[in-house]
N, CA, C and O atoms as a Tinker XYZ file with bonds, in Angstrom:
   380  protein
     1  N      0.850000   -1.188000    0.000000    73     2
     2  CA     0.000000    0.000000    0.000000    64     1     3
     3  C      0.891000    1.244000    0.000000    63     2     4     5
     4  O      1.806000    1.373000    0.813000    81     3
     5  N      0.602000    2.146000   -0.922000    73     3     6
     6  CA     1.370000    3.375000   -1.017000    64     5     7
     7  C      0.755000    4.461000   -0.149000    63     6     8     9
     8  O     -0.468000    4.579000   -0.062000    81     7
     9  N      1.589000    5.236000    0.479000    73     7    10
    10  CA     1.095000    6.402000    1.201000    64     9    11
    11  C      1.089000    7.570000    0.242000    63    10    12    13
    12  O      1.647000    7.487000   -0.852000    81    11
    13  N      0.454000    8.667000    0.652000    73    11    14
    14  CA     0.440000    9.862000   -0.185000    64    13    15
    15  C      1.859000   10.339000   -0.440000    63    14    16    17
    16  O      2.191000   10.754000   -1.550000    81    15
    17  N      2.689000   10.279000    0.581000    73    15    18
    18  CA     4.069000   10.736000    0.465000    64    17    19
    19  C      4.827000    9.927000   -0.586000    63    18    20    21
    20  O      5.600000   10.483000   -1.366000    81    19
    21  N      4.602000    8.614000   -0.603000    73    19    22
    22  CA     5.259000    7.752000   -1.581000    64    21    23
    23  C      4.829000    8.145000   -2.989000    63    22    24    25
    24  O      5.655000    8.186000   -3.902000    81    23
    25  N      3.547000    8.433000   -3.170000    73    23    26
    26  CA     3.047000    8.840000   -4.484000    64    25    27
    27  C      3.691000   10.151000   -4.924000    63    26    28    29
    28  O      4.039000   10.314000   -6.093000    81    27
    29  N      3.848000   11.078000   -3.990000    73    27    30
    30  CA     4.487000   12.359000   -4.307000    64    29    31
    31  C      5.923000   12.114000   -4.751000    63    30    32    33
    32  O      6.376000   12.689000   -5.741000    81    31
    33  N      6.646000   11.257000   -4.016000    73    31    34
    34  CA     8.038000   10.956000   -4.371000    64    33    35
    35  C      8.125000   10.295000   -5.739000    63    34    36    37
    36  O      9.041000   10.587000   -6.507000    81    35
    37  N      7.188000    9.411000   -6.053000    73    35    38
    38  CA     7.187000    8.761000   -7.363000    64    37    39
    39  C      6.989000    9.784000   -8.474000    63    38    40    41
    40  O      7.636000    9.704000   -9.519000    81    39
    41  N      6.090000   10.753000   -8.249000    73    39    42
    42  CA     5.869000   11.795000   -9.251000    64    41    43
    43  C      7.111000   12.657000   -9.424000    63    42    44    45
    44  O      7.484000   13.013000  -10.542000    81    43
    45  N      7.750000   12.989000   -8.299000    73    43    46
    46  CA     8.964000   13.812000   -8.354000    64    45    47
    47  C     10.062000   13.121000   -9.154000    63    46    48    49
    48  O     10.733000   13.753000   -9.970000    81    47
    49  N     10.242000   11.835000   -8.922000    73    47    50
    50  CA    11.293000   11.074000   -9.599000    64    49    51
    51  C     11.039000   11.026000  -11.104000    63    50    52    53
    52  O     11.985000   10.989000  -11.891000    81    51
    53  N      9.771000   11.026000  -11.505000    73    51    54
    54  CA     9.443000   10.895000  -12.928000    64    53    55
    55  C      9.484000   12.230000  -13.688000    63    54    56    57
    56  O      9.293000   12.247000  -14.904000    81    55
    57  N      9.729000   13.342000  -12.990000    73    55    58
    58  CA     9.791000   14.634000  -13.672000    64    57    59
    59  C     11.036000   14.736000  -14.541000    63    58    60    61
    60  O     12.065000   14.139000  -14.225000    81    59
    61  N     10.949000   15.499000  -15.650000    73    59    62
    62  CA    12.162000   15.735000  -16.456000    64    61    63
    63  C     13.196000   16.487000  -15.605000    63    62    64    65
    64  O     12.834000   17.314000  -14.769000    81    63
    65  N     14.468000   16.197000  -15.822000    73    63    66
    66  CA    15.534000   16.793000  -15.011000    64    65    67
    67  C     15.467000   18.314000  -14.885000    63    66    68    69
    68  O     15.573000   18.825000  -13.770000    81    67
    69  N     15.293000   19.063000  -15.988000    73    67    70
    70  CA    15.279000   20.531000  -15.828000    64    69    71
    71  C     14.170000   21.015000  -14.889000    63    70    72    73
    72  O     14.387000   21.925000  -14.090000    81    71
    73  N     12.990000   20.411000  -14.985000    73    71    74
    74  CA    11.880000   20.806000  -14.122000    64    73    75
    75  C     12.154000   20.382000  -12.684000    63    74    76    77
    76  O     11.874000   21.132000  -11.749000    81    75
    77  N     12.698000   19.190000  -12.507000    73    75    78
    78  CA    13.035000   18.700000  -11.168000    64    77    79
    79  C     14.009000   19.656000  -10.480000    63    78    80    81
    80  O     13.802000   20.036000   -9.328000    81    79
    81  N     15.068000   20.040000  -11.186000    73    79    82
    82  CA    16.080000   20.915000  -10.583000    64    81    83
    83  C     15.543000   22.323000  -10.348000    63    82    84    85
    84  O     15.966000   22.999000   -9.411000    81    83
    85  N     14.622000   22.765000  -11.187000    73    83    86
    86  CA    13.988000   24.070000  -10.955000    64    85    87
    87  C     13.141000   24.026000   -9.684000    63    86    88    89
    88  O     13.134000   24.974000   -8.898000    81    87
    89  N     12.428000   22.916000   -9.492000    73    87    90
    90  CA    11.639000   22.757000   -8.266000    64    89    91
    91  C     12.538000   22.726000   -7.034000    63    90    92    93
    92  O     12.215000   23.331000   -6.012000    81    91
    93  N     13.665000   22.021000   -7.129000    73    91    94
    94  CA    14.608000   21.953000   -6.006000    64    93    95
    95  C     15.088000   23.360000   -5.657000    63    94    96    97
    96  O     15.124000   23.741000   -4.487000    81    95
    97  N     15.452000   24.120000   -6.677000    73    95    98
    98  CA    15.980000   25.472000   -6.469000    64    97    99
    99  C     14.939000   26.380000   -5.811000    63    98   100   101
   100  O     15.255000   27.125000   -4.884000    81    99
   101  N     13.699000   26.312000   -6.294000    73    99   102
   102  CA    12.647000   27.162000   -5.734000    64   101   103
   103  C     12.278000   26.740000   -4.317000    63   102   104   105
   104  O     12.020000   27.590000   -3.464000    81   103
   105  N     12.253000   25.444000   -4.060000    73   103   106
   106  CA    11.944000   24.952000   -2.706000    64   105   107
   107  C     13.003000   25.432000   -1.722000    63   106   108   109
   108  O     12.675000   25.854000   -0.613000    81   107
   109  N     14.280000   25.370000   -2.123000    73   107   110
   110  CA    15.360000   25.850000   -1.255000    64   109   111
   111  C     15.221000   27.344000   -1.007000    63   110   112   113
   112  O     15.406000   27.817000    0.115000    81   111
   113  N     14.891000   28.089000   -2.068000    73   111   114
   114  CA    14.733000   29.541000   -1.955000    64   113   115
   115  C     13.632000   29.890000   -0.958000    63   114   116   117
   116  O     13.764000   30.829000   -0.174000    81   115
   117  N     12.550000   29.125000   -0.999000    73   115   118
   118  CA    11.415000   29.365000   -0.118000    64   117   119
   119  C     11.675000   28.829000    1.287000    63   118   120   121
   120  O     11.133000   29.345000    2.265000    81   119
   121  N     12.503000   27.794000    1.383000    73   119   122
   122  CA    12.837000   27.243000    2.692000    64   121   123
   123  C     11.948000   26.103000    3.138000    63   122   124   125
   124  O     11.749000   25.902000    4.336000    81   123
   125  N     11.410000   25.356000    2.190000    73   123   126
   126  CA    10.604000   24.183000    2.527000    64   125   127
   127  C     11.199000   22.967000    1.825000    63   126   128   129
   128  O     12.056000   23.096000    0.951000    81   127
   129  N     10.737000   21.798000    2.217000    73   127   130
   130  CA    11.227000   20.590000    1.560000    64   129   131
   131  C     10.676000   20.522000    0.143000    63   130   132   133
   132  O      9.653000   21.127000   -0.179000    81   131
   133  N     11.372000   19.779000   -0.684000    73   131   134
   134  CA    10.932000   19.608000   -2.070000    64   133   135
   135  C      9.539000   18.980000   -2.107000    63   134   136   137
   136  O      8.703000   19.363000   -2.924000    81   135
   137  N      9.295000   18.017000   -1.220000    73   135   138
   138  CA     7.987000   17.355000   -1.171000    64   137   139
   139  C      6.888000   18.362000   -0.857000    63   138   140   141
   140  O      5.837000   18.359000   -1.499000    81   139
   141  N      7.128000   19.224000    0.129000    73   139   142
   142  CA     6.117000   20.224000    0.491000    64   141   143
   143  C      5.878000   21.198000   -0.659000    63   142   144   145
   144  O      4.737000   21.560000   -0.946000    81   143
   145  N      6.950000   21.618000   -1.311000    73   143   146
   146  CA     6.808000   22.557000   -2.429000    64   145   147
   147  C      6.044000   21.896000   -3.577000    63   146   148   149
   148  O      5.176000   22.518000   -4.189000    81   147
   149  N      6.368000   20.645000   -3.865000    73   147   150
   150  CA     5.697000   19.919000   -4.935000    64   149   151
   151  C      4.207000   19.739000   -4.622000    63   150   152   153
   152  O      3.359000   19.844000   -5.508000    81   151
   153  N      3.901000   19.463000   -3.335000    73   151   154
   154  CA     2.494000   19.338000   -2.936000    64   153   155
   155  C      1.747000   20.648000   -3.191000    63   154   156   157
   156  O      0.623000   20.643000   -3.692000    81   155
   157  N      2.381000   21.767000   -2.841000    73   155   158
   158  CA     1.752000   23.066000   -3.056000    64   157   159
   159  C      1.518000   23.308000   -4.546000    63   158   160   161
   160  O      0.444000   23.760000   -4.943000    81   159
   161  N      2.522000   23.007000   -5.368000    73   159   162
   162  CA     2.375000   23.175000   -6.817000    64   161   163
   163  C      1.254000   22.288000   -7.348000    63   162   164   165
   164  O      0.459000   22.711000   -8.187000    81   163
   165  N      1.199000   21.053000   -6.851000    73   163   166
   166  CA     0.158000   20.126000   -7.293000    64   165   167
   167  C     -1.217000   20.650000   -6.897000    63   166   168   169
   168  O     -2.166000   20.588000   -7.678000    81   167
   169  N     -1.313000   21.167000   -5.672000    73   167   170
   170  CA    -2.576000   21.726000   -5.191000    64   169   171
   171  C     -3.010000   22.880000   -6.089000    63   170   172   173
   172  O     -4.160000   22.935000   -6.526000    81   171
   173  N     -2.089000   23.799000   -6.362000    73   171   174
   174  CA    -2.416000   24.946000   -7.208000    64   173   175
   175  C     -2.779000   24.489000   -8.617000    63   174   176   177
   176  O     -3.655000   25.072000   -9.257000    81   175
   177  N     -2.109000   23.452000   -9.095000    73   175   178
   178  CA    -2.390000   22.896000  -10.422000    64   177   179
   179  C     -3.815000   22.352000  -10.482000    63   178   180   181
   180  O     -4.560000   22.639000  -11.419000    81   179
   181  N     -4.182000   21.572000   -9.482000    73   179   182
   182  CA    -5.506000   20.934000   -9.485000    64   181   183
   183  C     -6.631000   21.940000   -9.278000    63   182   184   185
   184  O     -7.759000   21.704000   -9.710000    81   183
   185  N     -6.334000   23.066000   -8.617000    73   183   186
   186  CA    -7.367000   24.054000   -8.328000    64   185   187
   187  C     -7.284000   25.287000   -9.216000    63   186   188   189
   188  O     -7.932000   26.300000   -8.957000    81   187
   189  N     -6.480000   25.187000  -10.261000    73   187   190
   190  CA    -6.324000   26.293000  -11.196000    64   189   191
   191  C     -7.497000   26.279000  -12.181000    63   190   192   193
   192  O     -7.983000   25.212000  -12.555000    81   191
   193  N     -7.952000   27.475000  -12.602000    73   191   194
   194  CA    -9.038000   27.504000  -13.580000    64   193   195
   195  C     -8.642000   26.835000  -14.895000    63   194   196   197
   196  O     -9.484000   26.250000  -15.576000    81   195
   197  N     -7.354000   26.920000  -15.253000    73   195   198
   198  CA    -6.867000   26.262000  -16.464000    64   197   199
   199  C     -5.657000   25.408000  -16.092000    63   198   200   201
   200  O     -4.800000   25.841000  -15.322000    81   199
   201  N     -5.588000   24.197000  -16.638000    73   199   202
   202  CA    -4.451000   23.332000  -16.310000    64   201   203
   203  C     -3.132000   23.931000  -16.792000    63   202   204   205
   204  O     -3.109000   24.674000  -17.773000    81   203
   205  N     -2.043000   23.614000  -16.111000    73   203   206
   206  CA    -0.723000   24.039000  -16.545000    64   205   207
   207  C      0.268000   22.952000  -16.165000    63   206   208   209
   208  O     -0.029000   22.087000  -15.341000    81   207
   209  N      1.427000   23.004000  -16.761000    73   207   210
   210  CA     2.461000   22.014000  -16.476000    64   209   211
   211  C      3.326000   22.508000  -15.326000    63   210   212   213
   212  O      4.452000   22.958000  -15.535000    81   211
   213  N      2.800000   22.422000  -14.120000    73   211   214
   214  CA     3.477000   22.877000  -12.914000    64   213   215
   215  C      3.980000   24.302000  -13.099000    63   214   216   217
   216  O      3.163000   25.212000  -13.239000    81   215
   217  N      5.292000   24.533000  -13.107000    73   215   218
   218  CA     5.796000   25.899000  -13.135000    64   217   219
   219  C      5.927000   26.421000  -14.559000    63   218   220   221
   220  O      6.105000   27.622000  -14.760000    81   219
   221  N      5.844000   25.554000  -15.535000    73   219   222
   222  CA     6.113000   25.938000  -16.918000    64   221   223
   223  C      5.123000   26.978000  -17.460000    63   222   224   225
   224  O      5.536000   27.990000  -18.027000    81   223
   225  N      3.840000   26.735000  -17.289000    73   223   226
   226  CA     2.841000   27.593000  -17.929000    64   225   227
   227  C      1.760000   28.005000  -16.934000    63   226   228   229
   228  O      0.630000   27.522000  -17.008000    81   227
   229  N      2.097000   28.874000  -16.025000    73   227   230
   230  CA     1.124000   29.327000  -15.039000    64   229   231
   231  C      0.268000   30.449000  -15.614000    63   230   232   233
   232  O      0.787000   31.353000  -16.268000    81   231
   233  N     -1.040000   30.396000  -15.374000    73   231   234
   234  CA    -1.859000   31.538000  -15.743000    64   233   235
   235  C     -1.585000   32.646000  -14.722000    63   234   236   237
   236  O     -0.983000   32.393000  -13.678000    81   235
   237  N     -2.017000   33.849000  -15.017000    73   235   238
   238  CA    -1.660000   35.008000  -14.187000    64   237   239
   239  C     -2.118000   34.860000  -12.732000    63   238   240   241
   240  O     -1.356000   35.152000  -11.810000    81   239
   241  N     -3.352000   34.410000  -12.525000    73   239   242
   242  CA    -3.874000   34.281000  -11.161000    64   241   243
   243  C     -3.091000   33.232000  -10.363000    63   242   244   245
   244  O     -2.765000   33.446000   -9.196000    81   243
   245  N     -2.795000   32.103000  -11.004000    73   243   246
   246  CA    -2.046000   31.064000  -10.319000    64   245   247
   247  C     -0.632000   31.529000  -10.019000    63   246   248   249
   248  O     -0.091000   31.217000   -8.958000    81   247
   249  N     -0.022000   32.275000  -10.944000    73   247   250
   250  CA     1.319000   32.828000  -10.701000    64   249   251
   251  C      1.306000   33.690000   -9.445000    63   250   252   253
   252  O      2.204000   33.595000   -8.609000    81   251
   253  N      0.292000   34.524000   -9.321000    73   251   254
   254  CA     0.168000   35.381000   -8.136000    64   253   255
   255  C      0.010000   34.533000   -6.878000    63   254   256   257
   256  O      0.603000   34.835000   -5.843000    81   255
   257  N     -0.798000   33.464000   -6.970000    73   255   258
   258  CA    -1.000000   32.576000   -5.820000    64   257   259
   259  C      0.300000   31.890000   -5.411000    63   258   260   261
   260  O      0.580000   31.739000   -4.222000    81   259
   261  N      1.097000   31.473000   -6.403000    73   259   262
   262  CA     2.371000   30.820000   -6.106000    64   261   263
   263  C      3.293000   31.796000   -5.388000    63   262   264   265
   264  O      3.875000   31.464000   -4.356000    81   263
   265  N      3.424000   32.997000   -5.935000    73   263   266
   266  CA     4.305000   33.996000   -5.320000    64   265   267
   267  C      3.834000   34.363000   -3.921000    63   266   268   269
   268  O      4.644000   34.506000   -3.005000    81   267
   269  N      2.523000   34.515000   -3.758000    73   267   270
   270  CA     1.978000   34.866000   -2.447000    64   269   271
   271  C      2.222000   33.723000   -1.451000    63   270   272   273
   272  O      2.593000   33.962000   -0.301000    81   271
   273  N      2.012000   32.489000   -1.902000    73   271   274
   274  CA     2.245000   31.332000   -1.034000    64   273   275
   275  C      3.716000   31.256000   -0.638000    63   274   276   277
   276  O      4.039000   30.976000    0.517000    81   275
   277  N      4.606000   31.505000   -1.599000    73   275   278
   278  CA     6.037000   31.474000   -1.298000    64   277   279
   279  C      6.401000   32.549000   -0.274000    63   278   280   281
   280  O      7.177000   32.295000    0.647000    81   279
   281  N      5.842000   33.745000   -0.435000    73   279   282
   282  CA     6.128000   34.837000    0.512000    64   281   283
   283  C      5.612000   34.496000    1.904000    63   282   284   285
   284  O      6.288000   34.763000    2.898000    81   283
   285  N      4.422000   33.909000    1.984000    73   283   286
   286  CA     3.851000   33.528000    3.277000    64   285   287
   287  C      4.719000   32.488000    3.972000    63   286   288   289
   288  O      4.945000   32.560000    5.180000    81   287
   289  N      5.203000   31.523000    3.199000    73   287   290
   290  CA     6.051000   30.476000    3.775000    64   289   291
   291  C      7.356000   31.094000    4.279000    63   290   292   293
   292  O      7.809000   30.796000    5.384000    81   291
   293  N      7.956000   31.963000    3.448000    73   291   294
   294  CA     9.217000   32.615000    3.837000    64   293   295
   295  C      9.036000   33.448000    5.093000    63   294   296   297
   296  O      9.942000   33.527000    5.922000    81   295
   297  N      7.878000   34.068000    5.238000    73   295   298
   298  CA     7.608000   34.937000    6.386000    64   297   299
   299  C      7.286000   34.131000    7.650000    63   298   300   301
   300  O      7.030000   34.700000    8.712000    81   299
   301  N      7.303000   32.812000    7.521000    73   299   302
   302  CA     7.048000   31.958000    8.680000    64   301   303
   303  C      5.578000   31.736000    8.937000    63   302   304   305
   304  O      5.206000   31.162000    9.961000    81   303
   305  N      4.732000   32.184000    8.019000    73   303   306
   306  CA     3.299000   32.014000    8.206000    64   305   307
   307  C      2.817000   30.694000    7.625000    63   306   308   309
   308  O      1.675000   30.291000    7.844000    81   307
   309  N      3.698000   30.020000    6.878000    73   307   310
   310  CA     3.334000   28.747000    6.281000    64   309   311
   311  C      3.272000   27.656000    7.327000    63   310   312   313
   312  O      3.787000   27.810000    8.435000    81   311
   313  N      2.650000   26.572000    6.976000    73   311   314
   314  CA     2.573000   25.423000    7.869000    64   313   315
   315  C      3.188000   24.240000    7.138000    63   314   316   317
   316  O      3.433000   24.303000    5.934000    81   315
   317  N      3.432000   23.181000    7.860000    73   315   318
   318  CA     3.919000   21.981000    7.198000    64   317   319
   319  C      2.781000   21.428000    6.342000    63   318   320   321
   320  O      1.688000   21.160000    6.841000    81   319
   321  N      3.048000   21.266000    5.068000    73   319   322
   322  CA     2.016000   20.854000    4.130000    64   321   323
   323  C      2.050000   19.337000    3.962000    63   322   324   325
   324  O      2.425000   18.819000    2.910000    81   323
   325  N      1.652000   18.643000    5.016000    73   323   326
   326  CA     1.738000   17.182000    5.017000    64   325   327
   327  C      0.544000   16.527000    4.324000    63   326   328   329
   328  O      0.692000   15.483000    3.689000    81   327
   329  N     -0.631000   17.130000    4.443000    73   327   330
   330  CA    -1.828000   16.522000    3.864000    64   329   331
   331  C     -2.562000   17.540000    3.011000    63   330   332   333
   332  O     -2.274000   18.735000    3.069000    81   331
   333  N     -3.505000   17.065000    2.222000    73   331   334
   334  CA    -4.312000   17.976000    1.417000    64   333   335
   335  C     -5.102000   18.925000    2.307000    63   334   336   337
   336  O     -5.343000   20.072000    1.930000    81   335
   337  N     -5.510000   18.455000    3.491000    73   335   338
   338  CA    -6.240000   19.306000    4.430000    64   337   339
   339  C     -5.351000   20.467000    4.891000    63   338   340   341
   340  O     -5.814000   21.603000    4.993000    81   339
   341  N     -4.064000   20.175000    5.171000    73   339   342
   342  CA    -3.117000   21.233000    5.538000    64   341   343
   343  C     -3.007000   22.268000    4.426000    63   342   344   345
   344  O     -3.005000   23.473000    4.679000    81   343
   345  N     -2.916000   21.780000    3.192000    73   343   346
   346  CA    -2.786000   22.693000    2.052000    64   345   347
   347  C     -4.048000   23.530000    1.919000    63   346   348   349
   348  O     -3.970000   24.733000    1.671000    81   347
   349  N     -5.219000   22.902000    2.081000    73   347   350
   350  CA    -6.487000   23.644000    2.014000    64   349   351
   351  C     -6.514000   24.774000    3.041000    63   350   352   353
   352  O     -6.881000   25.906000    2.725000    81   351
   353  N     -6.121000   24.453000    4.271000    73   351   354
   354  CA    -6.117000   25.469000    5.328000    64   353   355
   355  C     -5.133000   26.591000    5.005000    63   354   356   357
   356  O     -5.443000   27.769000    5.186000    81   355
   357  N     -3.954000   26.222000    4.527000    73   355   358
   358  CA    -2.931000   27.205000    4.171000    64   357   359
   359  C     -3.446000   28.131000    3.068000    63   358   360   361
   360  O     -3.292000   29.349000    3.158000    81   359
   361  N     -4.051000   27.564000    2.039000    73   359   362
   362  CA    -4.524000   28.369000    0.912000    64   361   363
   363  C     -5.699000   29.260000    1.329000    63   362   364   365
   364  O     -5.817000   30.382000    0.839000    81   363
   365  N     -6.564000   28.780000    2.222000    73   363   366
   366  CA    -7.672000   29.613000    2.709000    64   365   367
   367  C     -7.139000   30.816000    3.470000    63   366   368   369
   368  O     -7.688000   31.914000    3.380000    81   367
   369  N     -6.055000   30.601000    4.226000    73   367   370
   370  CA    -5.460000   31.704000    4.983000    64   369   371
   371  C     -4.782000   32.731000    4.096000    63   370   372   373
   372  O     -4.546000   33.857000    4.534000    81   371
   373  N     -4.462000   32.371000    2.859000    73   371   374
   374  CA    -3.827000   33.315000    1.933000    64   373   375
   375  C     -4.823000   34.344000    1.424000    63   374   376   377
   376  O     -4.447000   35.463000    1.076000    81   375
   377  N     -6.085000   33.965000    1.382000    73   375   378
   378  CA    -7.095000   34.842000    0.756000    64   377   379
   379  C     -7.572000   35.917000    1.698000    63   378   380
   380  O     -8.416000   36.733000    1.328000    81   379
């Protein structure tokens, strides 16, 4: 039986190298684990009005949400994004 975390790691491993390394760089910049950053990107992807390929093609509103989420995390207002419920609570607090 796979846990959610295992599924996230499997998705991360299957990403193309340039995208993987870009995610690593941004996660370090923000100060969260790669898994947490990837979960946030996945959450924003699934709740975006238009689909996008993670960081490659963000629509304007989602870009703003990503930047705002990154700033909140950097400011220490972020929480550990372990579950989808955590991400939901975090995103509600951004609005």
